């Protein structure tokens, strides 16, 4: 059973526009959420996280929004740049010492 | 500070053989997690070690095992390899269990 779901395998966005990547989760016990970015032939790199006590966290061009009632989070990238083309993984964690569960990823293509 | 290193980067084995992969975490990090990435499956959690003890385990058969040494370096072993074990194996380290993880570049295993 997929507890963290990224329903869009891929997304194409024009350079300079906003990219919105979505993630849904099923486990109401998750209390910490993360986004990772992965280039080919490299390991994932941490982008941004959010605790369940917040509904928004911003870091430069990246903002993560959390809607606990809908069990949904999203990553906004504004403005999108060519270097943002990568696979983005959403991840979630339950109690403090629990394992981190990853979604299957969304491949983002930034078009010139 | 050096990042997470994994050796070897590429490996070709045949069915029935066994393989050992190595991971050196970031200095000072005591938690090491292992993930398997296959096309369309995202990152699937294998296990996590913290201070030489396995803290969490994913849903993989007993052919997959691991250990962590006193210097926090970790090894993962897969015995009786199957074609379906072909994947990218990623190691991630963190200061504490399930805090923000930093990934290595991965070991790409091909089983023929």
XYZ file of C-alpha atoms in Angstrom:
224
model
C 0.000 0.000 0.000
C 1.482 3.298 -1.134
C 1.320 5.634 1.861
C 2.861 8.555 -0.032
C 1.493 9.125 -3.512
C 2.742 11.320 -6.303
C 0.095 10.804 -8.937
C 1.802 12.741 -11.724
C 4.764 10.808 -13.120
C 5.850 13.840 -15.115
C 5.200 17.551 -15.494
C 6.323 20.084 -18.106
C 6.504 23.802 -17.274
C 7.699 26.810 -19.236
C 10.825 28.488 -17.926
C 9.927 31.440 -15.706
C 6.490 30.087 -14.798
C 5.421 28.397 -11.591
C 5.939 24.647 -11.128
C 3.534 22.909 -8.748
C 4.289 19.366 -7.672
C 1.666 17.523 -5.676
C 1.785 14.782 -3.094
C -0.931 12.947 -1.161
C -0.532 10.762 1.895
C -2.779 8.302 3.645
C -1.278 7.982 7.121
C -2.630 10.628 9.494
C 0.239 9.867 11.884
C 2.810 11.435 9.548
C 4.152 14.565 11.226
C 7.071 15.650 9.073
C 7.279 15.990 5.312
C 10.221 16.494 2.986
C 10.949 17.137 -0.658
C 14.031 15.810 -2.399
C 15.368 16.503 -5.878
C 17.276 13.969 -7.922
C 19.412 14.394 -11.022
C 20.385 11.343 -13.115
C 23.409 9.452 -11.779
C 23.274 11.328 -8.465
C 21.647 10.627 -5.133
C 18.613 12.669 -4.046
C 19.357 16.016 -2.407
C 17.233 17.530 0.326
C 15.243 20.585 -0.773
C 12.794 21.670 1.871
C 10.729 20.240 4.709
C 7.662 21.092 6.746
C 6.413 20.030 10.136
C 2.762 19.169 10.630
C 2.344 22.132 12.985
C 2.861 24.481 10.031
C 0.943 24.942 6.809
C 3.652 26.701 4.815
C 7.423 26.820 4.648
C 9.392 28.980 2.250
C 13.024 28.861 1.176
C 13.973 31.117 -1.703
C 12.183 29.979 -4.846
C 10.776 26.915 -3.087
C 7.608 26.873 -0.977
C 5.932 23.828 0.492
C 2.261 23.949 1.479
C 0.628 21.418 3.775
C -3.118 20.791 3.975
C -3.544 18.335 6.836
C -7.291 17.937 6.484
C -6.857 16.904 2.855
C -3.653 14.958 3.581
C -2.042 16.846 0.755
C 1.137 18.778 0.266
C 2.554 20.642 -2.656
C 5.878 22.107 -3.699
C 5.862 25.405 -5.579
C 8.903 26.551 -7.538
C 8.814 30.182 -8.662
C 10.213 31.100 -11.097
C 11.106 27.788 -12.707
C 14.626 27.567 -14.106
C 16.264 25.054 -16.490
C 18.313 23.603 -13.628
C 15.084 22.629 -11.897
C 14.583 19.824 -14.414
C 14.904 16.715 -12.262
C 12.879 14.072 -10.458
C 11.221 15.325 -7.279
C 10.412 12.974 -4.425
C 7.934 13.687 -1.684
C 8.620 11.935 1.632
C 6.932 11.630 5.009
C 7.799 10.473 8.495
C 5.661 9.341 11.355
C 6.828 9.511 14.940
C 10.286 10.877 15.605
C 12.287 7.691 15.166
C 10.233 6.159 12.399
C 11.462 5.481 8.900
C 10.954 7.956 6.075
C 8.531 6.856 3.346
C 9.094 8.159 -0.187
C 6.706 8.617 -3.065
C 7.524 7.336 -6.554
C 8.622 10.739 -7.781
C 7.552 13.268 -10.401
C 9.830 14.125 -13.312
C 9.805 17.883 -13.917
C 10.789 19.212 -17.345
C 11.439 22.939 -17.630
C 10.871 24.023 -21.216
C 12.880 26.888 -22.762
C 32.919 18.237 4.968
C 32.947 15.195 2.687
C 29.583 13.832 1.586
C 28.243 10.314 1.700
C 30.351 7.926 -0.338
C 29.301 4.582 -1.738
C 31.415 1.861 -3.265
C 31.430 0.448 -5.781
C 29.504 2.793 -8.085
C 28.673 0.071 -10.610
C 28.483 -3.676 -10.291
C 27.524 -6.559 -12.553
C 26.679 -9.914 -11.027
C 24.944 -13.091 -12.139
C 21.931 -14.779 -10.625
C 22.683 -16.754 -7.499
C 25.742 -14.745 -6.548
C 25.946 -12.475 -3.553
C 27.030 -8.877 -3.325
C 28.232 -6.481 -0.631
C 27.808 -2.731 -0.971
C 29.546 -0.189 1.222
C 28.532 3.226 2.507
C 30.576 5.800 4.401
C 28.365 8.445 6.035
C 29.111 12.100 6.564
C 31.482 12.549 9.472
C 29.519 12.776 12.721
C 26.393 11.167 11.304
C 25.356 8.083 13.223
C 22.320 6.987 11.251
C 22.589 5.194 7.914
C 19.602 4.153 5.823
C 19.514 2.061 2.667
C 17.028 2.370 -0.192
C 16.397 0.518 -3.419
C 15.334 2.540 -6.452
C 13.835 0.829 -9.469
C 12.026 2.447 -12.424
C 8.454 3.262 -11.470
C 8.873 2.264 -7.816
C 10.554 5.281 -6.349
C 12.746 4.816 -3.314
C 11.862 1.775 -1.282
C 13.203 1.638 2.245
C 15.412 -1.331 3.048
C 16.681 -0.689 6.578
C 18.173 1.862 8.915
C 21.069 1.505 11.307
C 21.866 3.762 14.214
C 24.864 3.206 16.483
C 25.410 -0.298 15.079
C 21.795 -1.354 15.732
C 19.097 -1.902 13.152
C 16.347 0.602 14.010
C 13.875 0.043 11.202
C 13.367 -2.491 8.465
C 11.393 -2.362 5.223
C 9.475 -5.126 3.495
C 12.298 -6.957 1.792
C 13.141 -10.672 2.000
C 15.804 -11.978 4.323
C 18.253 -12.144 1.412
C 18.799 -8.451 2.075
C 20.837 -7.752 5.185
C 23.049 -5.048 6.532
C 25.283 -4.005 9.339
C 26.914 -0.922 10.753
C 30.358 -0.632 12.225
C 31.549 1.383 15.205
C 32.793 4.141 12.872
C 29.223 4.382 11.440
C 30.247 2.926 8.087
C 27.625 0.511 6.824
C 27.494 -2.457 4.495
C 24.550 -4.018 2.750
C 24.561 -7.606 1.554
C 22.271 -9.320 -0.903
C 22.564 -13.089 -1.185
C 21.276 -15.393 -3.917
C 20.813 -12.539 -6.355
C 17.743 -12.466 -8.593
C 17.202 -10.564 -11.833
C 14.715 -8.324 -10.022
C 17.437 -7.120 -7.667
C 18.853 -5.002 -10.482
C 18.455 -1.475 -9.172
C 20.135 1.622 -7.862
C 20.970 1.151 -4.191
C 21.149 4.400 -2.270
C 22.602 5.044 1.132
C 21.646 8.079 3.205
C 23.144 9.368 6.407
C 21.722 11.662 9.056
C 22.735 13.021 12.418
C 19.938 11.227 14.219
C 17.453 8.575 13.284
C 15.001 9.778 10.602
C 16.186 13.401 10.619
C 17.070 15.059 7.315
C 18.975 12.582 5.218
C 21.888 13.183 2.891
C 22.239 10.704 0.089
C 25.244 9.195 -1.582
C 25.466 8.791 -5.375
C 24.312 5.183 -5.212
C 25.567 1.834 -6.445
C 24.008 0.628 -9.666
C 23.687 -3.155 -9.568
C 22.939 -5.184 -12.663
C 22.082 -8.844 -12.236
C 22.391 -10.977 -15.355
